[in-house]
């Protein structure tokens, strides 16, 4: 049932994005693919070919995206894995769904420049200062790799002092990955320049920016890998039953974060190439399209408006050139991460750790399961029974999946109840208190019966 509930936001997002992008192959007034075009240009053969390419690209893309949902239905054992897969699918889908559009947008923009399809009088702006600053873009110093190298060597040195083989393996692996990333950084620094324009200065500007972006990426990945190595060692050294899950998540992060970084840099350079490769290094004809990066992101420092109507989709979008717009954009990302990361961590904890009920010497019964800890005096117990079923009800403050229910619930015939149960794993211990009910069981029915006997014995002694 959980996977079907998680499929709902996927389906809704999929349909909305599909409708938005398939709707872009038809002109919205004078705008097509995020580009303003005169009416006579809309029937141009090259533009019609772009429409065909656009439709084919999105047909393939949405087919692949739908097929990528299938693994979700195979993650039936644990809710946390299903939740993480859903969040990852949504993030990747929302990011990559723009790529076919951006490709065609750039093609349409190039046709517009070549054919001078401007509405009204275009403006001529000089970009020699921008190209000059890009040409002077400095590489990030290779000495910064000393940070991840020091972390790896620190692991190795400590491993010999403590005779810790796991620590030594972590250090060696970290040092090996850092060495590979250093080699990649050096290789990209010496990369043979690619011909982007007939103007050598433009080529040098793009090449210098590319080397800087890639040097930052490889160093960032090395530092990120060092952090993963430290976290991985701390988790594995505990030897807990949850090791495999955290290890699996770590593998996914170590795999996906570099891929996301590479895609980001690649797209950044592609946009830079699109902006200046066609210029003579000194001037370029522009109109209001210049304020719409990739046809969808609005960046206009001359416009004080924070929100403007979208060119792609419906509603409004943010002017990223304003301070308030940037705060909204980055604040939304931070708030989303602040919600998603703890939620994912709690889901993992719920799948791999269960509540623990203990009878304390002080005469209290304690249930340890943060953030739903609960304890009460043994003398408050009105009755303790062993039940084969749990009444139905609804959750008021807790977590419920197809496998378990934990927290505060309101149940039929019982009212307010604290649940700490594995579903479909009877029997269940029902403890009646003057002010609430508590229902608890272990994953193993035999252990539930043993705990019930201990509780009955303790209540009689009390």
CSV table of C-alpha atoms in Angstrom, one decimal:
chain,number,residue,atom,x,y,z
A,1,UNK,CA,0.0,0.0,0.0
A,2,UNK,CA,2.9,2.4,0.9
A,3,UNK,CA,4.3,2.3,-2.6
A,4,UNK,CA,1.0,3.1,-4.2
A,5,UNK,CA,0.6,6.2,-1.9
A,6,UNK,CA,4.1,7.3,-2.9
A,7,UNK,CA,3.2,6.8,-6.5
A,8,UNK,CA,0.5,9.5,-6.3
A,9,UNK,CA,2.9,12.5,-6.1
A,10,UNK,CA,5.0,10.9,-8.9
A,11,UNK,CA,1.9,10.6,-11.1
A,12,UNK,CA,0.7,14.1,-10.4
A,13,UNK,CA,4.2,15.6,-11.0
A,14,UNK,CA,4.6,13.5,-14.2
A,15,UNK,CA,1.2,14.7,-15.7
A,16,UNK,CA,1.8,18.4,-14.8
A,17,UNK,CA,5.3,18.4,-16.3
A,18,UNK,CA,4.1,16.5,-19.4
A,19,UNK,CA,1.3,19.0,-20.0
A,20,UNK,CA,3.7,21.9,-19.5
A,21,UNK,CA,6.4,20.8,-21.9
A,22,UNK,CA,4.2,19.3,-24.6
A,23,UNK,CA,2.3,22.6,-24.6
A,24,UNK,CA,5.5,24.4,-25.6
A,25,UNK,CA,5.4,23.1,-29.2
A,26,UNK,CA,2.7,25.6,-30.0
A,27,UNK,CA,3.2,29.4,-30.0
A,28,UNK,CA,1.9,31.3,-27.0
A,29,UNK,CA,1.3,34.6,-28.8
A,30,UNK,CA,4.7,35.5,-30.3
A,31,UNK,CA,6.6,33.1,-28.0
A,32,UNK,CA,7.7,29.7,-29.1
A,33,UNK,CA,10.2,27.6,-27.1
A,34,UNK,CA,10.8,30.6,-24.8
A,35,UNK,CA,11.8,32.8,-27.8
A,36,UNK,CA,9.9,35.8,-29.1
A,37,UNK,CA,9.4,35.4,-32.9
A,38,UNK,CA,7.6,37.4,-35.6
A,39,UNK,CA,4.5,35.7,-37.1
A,40,UNK,CA,6.2,35.1,-40.5
A,41,UNK,CA,9.0,33.1,-38.8
A,42,UNK,CA,6.6,30.5,-37.3
A,43,UNK,CA,6.2,28.6,-40.6
A,44,UNK,CA,9.9,28.5,-41.4
A,45,UNK,CA,11.0,24.9,-42.4
A,46,UNK,CA,13.9,24.9,-40.0
A,47,UNK,CA,11.6,25.9,-37.1
A,48,UNK,CA,9.1,23.2,-38.1
A,49,UNK,CA,12.0,20.7,-38.0
A,50,UNK,CA,12.8,21.9,-34.5
A,51,UNK,CA,9.2,21.2,-33.5
A,52,UNK,CA,9.5,17.6,-34.8
A,53,UNK,CA,12.8,17.2,-32.9
A,54,UNK,CA,11.1,18.6,-29.8
A,55,UNK,CA,8.2,16.2,-29.9
A,56,UNK,CA,10.4,13.2,-30.5
A,57,UNK,CA,12.8,14.1,-27.7
A,58,UNK,CA,10.0,14.5,-25.1
A,59,UNK,CA,8.3,11.3,-26.3
A,60,UNK,CA,11.5,9.4,-25.6
A,61,UNK,CA,12.1,11.3,-22.3
A,62,UNK,CA,8.7,10.8,-20.8
A,63,UNK,CA,8.8,7.1,-21.7
A,64,UNK,CA,12.1,6.6,-20.0
A,65,UNK,CA,10.9,8.6,-17.0
A,66,UNK,CA,7.9,6.4,-16.6
A,67,UNK,CA,9.9,3.2,-16.9
A,68,UNK,CA,12.2,4.6,-14.2
A,69,UNK,CA,9.2,4.4,-11.8
A,70,UNK,CA,9.0,0.6,-12.0
A,71,UNK,CA,11.8,-0.1,-9.4
A,72,UNK,CA,9.6,1.7,-6.8
A,73,UNK,CA,7.2,-1.3,-6.9
A,74,UNK,CA,10.0,-3.7,-6.2
A,75,UNK,CA,11.0,-2.0,-2.9
A,76,UNK,CA,8.3,-3.7,-0.9
A,77,UNK,CA,10.2,-4.6,2.2
A,78,UNK,CA,11.0,-1.2,3.6
A,79,UNK,CA,9.1,2.1,3.5
A,80,UNK,CA,12.3,4.2,3.8
A,81,UNK,CA,13.8,2.8,0.6
A,82,UNK,CA,10.6,3.5,-1.2
A,83,UNK,CA,10.5,7.0,0.2
A,84,UNK,CA,14.1,7.8,-0.7
A,85,UNK,CA,13.6,6.4,-4.2
A,86,UNK,CA,10.5,8.5,-4.7
A,87,UNK,CA,12.3,11.7,-3.6
A,88,UNK,CA,15.3,10.9,-5.8
A,89,UNK,CA,13.0,10.2,-8.8
A,90,UNK,CA,11.2,13.5,-8.3
A,91,UNK,CA,14.4,15.5,-7.9
A,92,UNK,CA,16.0,13.9,-11.0
A,93,UNK,CA,12.8,14.2,-13.0
A,94,UNK,CA,12.2,17.9,-12.2
A,95,UNK,CA,15.9,18.7,-13.0
A,96,UNK,CA,16.2,16.8,-16.3
A,97,UNK,CA,12.8,17.6,-17.6
A,98,UNK,CA,14.1,20.9,-18.8
A,99,UNK,CA,17.0,19.5,-20.8
A,100,UNK,CA,15.1,18.7,-24.1
A,101,UNK,CA,13.4,22.1,-24.0
A,102,UNK,CA,16.7,23.9,-23.4
A,103,UNK,CA,18.3,22.1,-26.4
A,104,UNK,CA,15.5,23.2,-28.7
A,105,UNK,CA,15.4,26.7,-27.1
A,106,UNK,CA,19.1,27.2,-28.0
A,107,UNK,CA,18.4,26.0,-31.6
A,108,UNK,CA,15.5,28.4,-32.0
A,109,UNK,CA,17.6,31.2,-30.6
A,110,UNK,CA,20.3,30.5,-33.1
A,111,UNK,CA,17.8,30.5,-35.9
A,112,UNK,CA,16.5,33.8,-34.7
A,113,UNK,CA,20.0,35.4,-34.7
A,114,UNK,CA,20.9,34.0,-38.1
A,115,UNK,CA,17.7,35.2,-39.7
A,116,UNK,CA,17.4,38.4,-37.6
A,117,UNK,CA,13.8,37.5,-36.5
A,118,UNK,CA,13.5,40.4,-34.1
A,119,UNK,CA,10.2,42.1,-33.2
A,120,UNK,CA,10.9,45.8,-33.1
A,121,UNK,CA,14.4,47.2,-33.1
A,122,UNK,CA,17.1,45.0,-31.5
A,123,UNK,CA,19.7,46.6,-29.3
A,124,UNK,CA,23.5,46.2,-29.8
A,125,UNK,CA,25.5,45.6,-26.6
A,126,UNK,CA,29.2,45.1,-26.2
A,127,UNK,CA,30.3,42.0,-24.4
A,128,UNK,CA,34.1,42.5,-24.7
A,129,UNK,CA,34.4,43.2,-20.9
A,130,UNK,CA,32.6,40.0,-20.1
A,131,UNK,CA,34.8,38.0,-22.4
A,132,UNK,CA,37.9,39.7,-21.0
A,133,UNK,CA,36.9,38.7,-17.4
A,134,UNK,CA,36.1,35.1,-18.5
A,135,UNK,CA,39.5,34.9,-20.2
A,136,UNK,CA,41.2,35.8,-16.9
A,137,UNK,CA,39.3,33.2,-15.0
A,138,UNK,CA,41.8,31.5,-12.7
A,139,UNK,CA,42.1,27.9,-11.9
A,140,UNK,CA,41.5,26.7,-8.4
A,141,UNK,CA,44.9,25.9,-6.9
A,142,UNK,CA,45.7,22.2,-6.8
A,143,UNK,CA,47.1,22.7,-3.3
A,144,UNK,CA,43.5,22.6,-2.0
A,145,UNK,CA,43.7,18.9,-2.6
A,146,UNK,CA,45.9,18.8,0.5
A,147,UNK,CA,42.6,18.9,2.6
A,148,UNK,CA,41.2,15.5,1.4
A,149,UNK,CA,44.7,14.0,1.2
A,150,UNK,CA,45.3,15.0,4.8
A,151,UNK,CA,42.0,13.4,5.9
A,152,UNK,CA,43.0,10.1,4.1
A,153,UNK,CA,46.5,10.1,5.5
A,154,UNK,CA,45.1,10.8,9.0
A,155,UNK,CA,42.9,7.7,8.7
A,156,UNK,CA,45.9,5.6,7.7
A,157,UNK,CA,48.2,6.9,10.5
A,158,UNK,CA,45.5,6.4,13.1
A,159,UNK,CA,44.8,2.9,11.8
A,160,UNK,CA,48.4,1.8,12.6
A,161,UNK,CA,48.3,3.4,16.0
A,162,UNK,CA,45.0,1.7,16.9
A,163,UNK,CA,45.4,-1.5,14.8
A,164,UNK,CA,42.1,-0.8,13.2
A,165,UNK,CA,41.8,-2.5,9.8
A,166,UNK,CA,38.5,-0.8,8.9
A,167,UNK,CA,40.1,2.6,9.6
A,168,UNK,CA,43.0,1.7,7.4
A,169,UNK,CA,40.8,0.5,4.5
A,170,UNK,CA,38.7,3.7,4.7
A,171,UNK,CA,41.9,5.8,4.6
A,172,UNK,CA,43.4,3.8,1.6
A,173,UNK,CA,40.1,4.0,-0.3
A,174,UNK,CA,39.7,7.7,0.4
A,175,UNK,CA,43.3,8.4,-0.7
A,176,UNK,CA,42.8,6.3,-3.9
A,177,UNK,CA,39.6,8.2,-4.8
A,178,UNK,CA,41.2,11.6,-4.1
A,179,UNK,CA,44.2,10.6,-6.3
A,180,UNK,CA,41.8,9.7,-9.1
A,181,UNK,CA,40.0,13.1,-8.8
A,182,UNK,CA,43.3,14.9,-8.7
A,183,UNK,CA,44.4,13.2,-11.9
A,184,UNK,CA,41.1,14.1,-13.5
A,185,UNK,CA,41.5,17.7,-12.4
A,186,UNK,CA,45.0,17.8,-13.9
A,187,UNK,CA,43.8,16.2,-17.1
A,188,UNK,CA,41.0,18.7,-17.6
A,189,UNK,CA,43.4,21.5,-16.8
A,190,UNK,CA,45.6,20.4,-19.8
A,191,UNK,CA,42.6,19.6,-22.0
A,192,UNK,CA,43.1,20.6,-25.6
A,193,UNK,CA,41.0,23.7,-26.5
A,194,UNK,CA,37.9,23.0,-28.5
A,195,UNK,CA,36.9,25.3,-31.4
A,196,UNK,CA,33.8,27.2,-30.5
A,197,UNK,CA,34.1,30.3,-32.6
A,198,UNK,CA,36.3,31.8,-35.3
A,199,UNK,CA,37.4,34.4,-32.8
A,200,UNK,CA,40.3,33.1,-30.8
A,201,UNK,CA,39.5,35.4,-27.8
A,202,UNK,CA,36.0,33.9,-27.5
A,203,UNK,CA,37.5,30.4,-27.6
A,204,UNK,CA,40.0,31.3,-24.9
A,205,UNK,CA,37.2,32.8,-22.7
A,206,UNK,CA,35.1,29.7,-22.9
A,207,UNK,CA,38.1,27.4,-22.4
A,208,UNK,CA,39.4,29.4,-19.4
A,209,UNK,CA,35.9,29.3,-17.8
A,210,UNK,CA,35.6,25.6,-18.4
A,211,UNK,CA,38.9,24.8,-16.8
A,212,UNK,CA,37.9,26.9,-13.7
A,213,UNK,CA,34.5,25.2,-13.4
A,214,UNK,CA,35.9,21.7,-13.8
A,215,UNK,CA,38.8,22.4,-11.3
A,216,UNK,CA,36.2,23.5,-8.7
A,217,UNK,CA,34.0,20.5,-9.4
A,218,UNK,CA,36.8,17.9,-9.0
A,219,UNK,CA,38.1,19.5,-5.8
A,220,UNK,CA,34.5,19.7,-4.4
A,221,UNK,CA,34.0,16.1,-5.1
A,222,UNK,CA,37.3,15.2,-3.4
A,223,UNK,CA,36.2,17.1,-0.2
A,224,UNK,CA,32.7,15.5,-0.4
A,225,UNK,CA,34.3,12.1,-0.7
A,226,UNK,CA,36.3,12.8,2.4
A,227,UNK,CA,33.2,13.7,4.3
A,228,UNK,CA,31.5,10.5,3.1
A,229,UNK,CA,34.6,8.5,4.2
A,230,UNK,CA,34.4,9.9,7.7
A,231,UNK,CA,30.6,9.3,7.9
A,232,UNK,CA,31.0,5.8,6.5
A,233,UNK,CA,33.6,4.8,9.0
A,234,UNK,CA,31.6,6.1,12.0
A,235,UNK,CA,28.6,4.1,10.8
A,236,UNK,CA,30.4,0.9,10.0
A,237,UNK,CA,32.5,1.0,13.2
A,238,UNK,CA,29.3,0.7,15.2
A,239,UNK,CA,28.5,-2.6,13.6
A,240,UNK,CA,24.8,-2.1,14.0
A,241,UNK,CA,22.0,-3.9,12.1
A,242,UNK,CA,21.3,-0.7,10.2
A,243,UNK,CA,24.8,-0.7,8.6
A,244,UNK,CA,23.6,-2.1,5.3
A,245,UNK,CA,21.0,0.6,4.8
A,246,UNK,CA,23.3,3.5,5.6
A,247,UNK,CA,25.9,1.9,3.4
A,248,UNK,CA,23.4,1.6,0.6
A,249,UNK,CA,22.4,5.2,1.0
A,250,UNK,CA,26.0,6.2,1.1
A,251,UNK,CA,26.7,4.4,-2.2
A,252,UNK,CA,23.7,6.2,-3.8
A,253,UNK,CA,25.0,9.6,-2.6
A,254,UNK,CA,28.5,9.0,-3.7
A,255,UNK,CA,27.2,7.9,-7.1
A,256,UNK,CA,24.5,10.5,-7.6
A,257,UNK,CA,26.2,13.7,-6.2
A,258,UNK,CA,29.1,13.5,-8.7
A,259,UNK,CA,26.7,12.9,-11.6
A,260,UNK,CA,24.6,15.9,-10.5
A,261,UNK,CA,27.8,18.0,-10.3
A,262,UNK,CA,29.0,16.9,-13.7
A,263,UNK,CA,25.6,17.7,-15.2
A,264,UNK,CA,25.5,21.1,-13.5
A,265,UNK,CA,28.9,22.1,-14.8
A,266,UNK,CA,28.2,20.7,-18.3
A,267,UNK,CA,24.9,22.7,-18.5
A,268,UNK,CA,26.7,25.8,-17.1
A,269,UNK,CA,29.3,25.7,-19.8
A,270,UNK,CA,26.7,24.9,-22.5
A,271,UNK,CA,24.8,28.0,-21.5
A,272,UNK,CA,28.0,30.1,-21.5
A,273,UNK,CA,28.9,28.7,-25.0
A,274,UNK,CA,25.4,29.6,-26.2
A,275,UNK,CA,25.8,33.1,-24.8
A,276,UNK,CA,29.1,34.1,-26.4
A,277,UNK,CA,30.2,31.5,-29.0
A,278,UNK,CA,28.3,33.2,-31.8
A,279,UNK,CA,29.6,36.7,-31.1
A,280,UNK,CA,32.5,38.6,-32.6
A,281,UNK,CA,33.9,39.2,-29.1
A,282,UNK,CA,32.8,42.8,-29.0
A,283,UNK,CA,29.1,43.2,-29.7
A,284,UNK,CA,25.8,41.3,-30.2
A,285,UNK,CA,22.2,42.1,-31.2
A,286,UNK,CA,19.8,41.4,-28.3
A,287,UNK,CA,16.2,41.9,-27.3
A,288,UNK,CA,14.2,41.0,-24.2
A,289,UNK,CA,15.0,37.3,-24.7
A,290,UNK,CA,18.4,38.0,-23.1
A,291,UNK,CA,16.6,38.2,-19.7
A,292,UNK,CA,15.2,34.7,-20.0
A,293,UNK,CA,18.1,32.2,-19.4
A,294,UNK,CA,17.3,28.9,-21.2
A,295,UNK,CA,13.9,30.4,-22.0
A,296,UNK,CA,12.5,29.8,-18.5
A,297,UNK,CA,14.7,31.5,-15.8
A,298,UNK,CA,14.2,35.3,-15.6
A,299,UNK,CA,17.2,37.4,-14.7
A,300,UNK,CA,16.8,41.1,-15.3
A,301,UNK,CA,18.8,43.5,-13.1
A,302,UNK,CA,16.9,46.4,-14.7
A,303,UNK,CA,13.5,45.1,-13.5
A,304,UNK,CA,12.7,45.7,-9.8
A,305,UNK,CA,9.8,43.2,-10.0
A,306,UNK,CA,10.4,40.1,-7.8
A,307,UNK,CA,7.7,38.0,-9.6
A,308,UNK,CA,6.9,38.1,-13.3
A,309,UNK,CA,4.6,36.0,-15.6
A,310,UNK,CA,6.2,32.8,-16.8
A,311,UNK,CA,7.2,32.1,-20.4
A,312,UNK,CA,7.1,28.4,-19.8
A,313,UNK,CA,4.1,27.0,-17.9
A,314,UNK,CA,1.5,29.0,-16.1
A,315,UNK,CA,1.7,31.4,-13.1
A,316,UNK,CA,4.6,33.5,-12.2
A,317,UNK,CA,8.3,33.0,-11.7
A,318,UNK,CA,11.1,34.7,-9.7
A,319,UNK,CA,13.4,37.5,-11.0
A,320,UNK,CA,16.7,36.0,-9.9
A,321,UNK,CA,18.5,39.3,-10.4
A,322,UNK,CA,16.7,40.7,-7.3
A,323,UNK,CA,17.9,40.0,-3.8
A,324,UNK,CA,14.4,39.0,-2.6
A,325,UNK,CA,14.1,36.6,-5.6
A,326,UNK,CA,17.4,34.9,-4.7
A,327,UNK,CA,16.3,34.6,-1.1
A,328,UNK,CA,13.0,33.0,-2.1
A,329,UNK,CA,14.8,30.6,-4.5
A,330,UNK,CA,17.6,29.5,-2.1
A,331,UNK,CA,15.4,29.6,0.9
A,332,UNK,CA,12.9,27.2,-0.7
A,333,UNK,CA,15.8,24.8,-1.4
A,334,UNK,CA,17.1,25.0,2.2
A,335,UNK,CA,13.6,24.6,3.7
A,336,UNK,CA,13.0,21.6,1.4
A,337,UNK,CA,16.2,19.9,2.4
A,338,UNK,CA,15.5,20.7,6.1
A,339,UNK,CA,12.2,18.8,5.7
A,340,UNK,CA,13.3,16.0,3.4
A,341,UNK,CA,16.6,15.0,5.1
A,342,UNK,CA,15.2,14.5,8.7
A,343,UNK,CA,12.1,12.8,7.2
A,344,UNK,CA,14.3,10.3,5.3
A,345,UNK,CA,16.5,9.7,8.3
A,346,UNK,CA,13.4,9.1,10.5
A,347,UNK,CA,12.0,6.7,7.9
A,348,UNK,CA,15.3,4.7,7.9
A,349,UNK,CA,15.3,4.6,11.6
A,350,UNK,CA,11.7,3.4,11.7
A,351,UNK,CA,12.4,0.6,9.3
A,352,UNK,CA,15.6,-0.7,11.0
A,353,UNK,CA,15.0,0.1,14.7
A,354,UNK,CA,11.9,-0.7,16.7
A,355,UNK,CA,10.6,0.5,20.1
A,356,UNK,CA,11.9,-1.1,23.2
A,357,UNK,CA,9.6,-1.7,26.3
A,358,UNK,CA,11.4,-2.2,29.6
A,359,UNK,CA,10.3,-2.7,33.2
A,360,UNK,CA,12.5,-0.5,35.4
A,361,UNK,CA,13.5,-1.2,39.0
A,362,UNK,CA,11.9,2.1,40.0
A,363,UNK,CA,8.5,0.6,39.3
A,364,UNK,CA,8.0,2.3,36.0
A,365,UNK,CA,7.4,1.0,32.5
A,366,UNK,CA,9.3,2.9,29.8
A,367,UNK,CA,9.0,2.7,26.0
A,368,UNK,CA,12.1,4.0,24.3
A,369,UNK,CA,11.3,5.2,20.8
A,370,UNK,CA,12.3,8.8,20.1
A,371,UNK,CA,10.5,11.1,19.4
A,372,UNK,CA,7.5,9.1,20.7
A,373,UNK,CA,9.1,8.0,24.1
A,374,UNK,CA,6.5,7.2,26.8
A,375,UNK,CA,6.7,6.0,30.4
A,376,UNK,CA,4.3,5.5,33.2
A,377,UNK,CA,4.1,4.1,36.7
A,378,UNK,CA,3.3,0.4,36.9
A,379,UNK,CA,0.7,1.3,39.6
A,380,UNK,CA,-1.3,3.2,36.9
A,381,UNK,CA,-2.0,0.0,35.0
A,382,UNK,CA,-5.7,-0.9,35.1
A,383,UNK,CA,-5.5,-4.0,33.0
A,384,UNK,CA,-3.0,-5.9,30.7
A,385,UNK,CA,-4.4,-8.3,28.0
A,386,UNK,CA,-3.1,-10.1,25.0
A,387,UNK,CA,-5.1,-9.4,21.9
A,388,UNK,CA,-5.0,-11.0,18.4
A,389,UNK,CA,-6.3,-7.8,16.6
A,390,UNK,CA,-6.0,-4.0,16.9
A,391,UNK,CA,-9.1,-1.8,16.3
A,392,UNK,CA,-9.0,0.4,13.3
A,393,UNK,CA,-8.6,4.2,13.7
A,394,UNK,CA,-6.5,7.1,12.5
A,395,UNK,CA,-3.1,8.7,13.2
A,396,UNK,CA,-3.0,11.9,15.2
A,397,UNK,CA,0.8,12.2,15.7
A,398,UNK,CA,3.0,9.4,14.6
A,399,UNK,CA,4.1,7.3,11.7
A,400,UNK,CA,2.2,4.5,10.0
A,401,UNK,CA,3.2,2.3,7.1
A,402,UNK,CA,2.0,-1.1,5.8
A,403,UNK,CA,4.5,-2.7,8.2
A,404,UNK,CA,4.2,-0.8,11.5
A,405,UNK,CA,2.4,2.0,13.4
A,406,UNK,CA,4.0,4.1,16.1
A,407,UNK,CA,3.0,7.2,17.9
A,408,UNK,CA,-0.4,8.7,19.0
A,409,UNK,CA,-3.6,7.3,17.4
A,410,UNK,CA,-7.3,7.5,17.9
A,411,UNK,CA,-8.8,4.0,17.7
A,412,UNK,CA,-12.4,2.8,17.4
A,413,UNK,CA,-13.9,1.7,20.8
A,414,UNK,CA,-10.6,2.7,22.6
A,415,UNK,CA,-10.1,6.4,21.8
A,416,UNK,CA,-6.7,7.9,22.5
A,417,UNK,CA,-4.1,5.2,22.1
A,418,UNK,CA,-0.3,4.9,22.0
A,419,UNK,CA,0.7,2.4,19.3
A,420,UNK,CA,4.1,0.7,19.1
A,421,UNK,CA,3.2,-2.3,16.8
A,422,UNK,CA,4.3,-4.3,13.9
A,423,UNK,CA,1.2,-4.8,11.8
A,424,UNK,CA,0.0,-8.3,11.0
A,425,UNK,CA,2.3,-9.8,13.7
A,426,UNK,CA,-0.1,-10.8,16.5
A,427,UNK,CA,-0.4,-11.1,19.4
A,428,UNK,CA,-0.5,-7.5,20.7
A,429,UNK,CA,-0.1,-6.4,24.4
A,430,UNK,CA,-2.8,-4.0,25.4
A,431,UNK,CA,-2.2,-2.0,28.5
A,432,UNK,CA,-5.1,0.0,29.8
A,433,UNK,CA,-4.3,3.2,31.8
A,434,UNK,CA,-6.8,5.6,33.4
A,435,UNK,CA,-6.1,8.2,30.7
A,436,UNK,CA,-5.1,6.2,27.6
A,437,UNK,CA,-4.4,2.8,26.1
A,438,UNK,CA,-1.0,1.4,25.0
A,439,UNK,CA,-0.7,-1.4,22.4
A,440,UNK,CA,2.7,-2.9,21.9
A,441,UNK,CA,4.3,-6.0,20.3
A,442,UNK,CA,7.6,-7.3,19.1
A,443,UNK,CA,8.4,-8.4,15.6
A,444,UNK,CA,8.7,-12.0,16.9
A,445,UNK,CA,5.4,-13.3,18.4
A,446,UNK,CA,7.3,-15.5,20.9
A,447,UNK,CA,9.1,-12.5,22.3
A,448,UNK,CA,5.7,-10.6,22.6
A,449,UNK,CA,4.3,-13.5,24.7
A,450,UNK,CA,7.5,-13.5,26.9
A,451,UNK,CA,7.2,-9.8,27.5
A,452,UNK,CA,3.5,-10.1,28.3
A,453,UNK,CA,4.3,-12.7,30.9
A,454,UNK,CA,6.9,-10.4,32.4
A,455,UNK,CA,4.5,-7.5,32.5
A,456,UNK,CA,1.7,-9.6,34.2
A,457,UNK,CA,4.2,-10.8,36.8
A,458,UNK,CA,5.5,-7.3,37.5
A,459,UNK,CA,2.0,-5.9,37.9
A,460,UNK,CA,1.1,-8.6,40.4
A,461,UNK,CA,4.2,-7.9,42.4
A,462,UNK,CA,3.4,-4.2,42.3
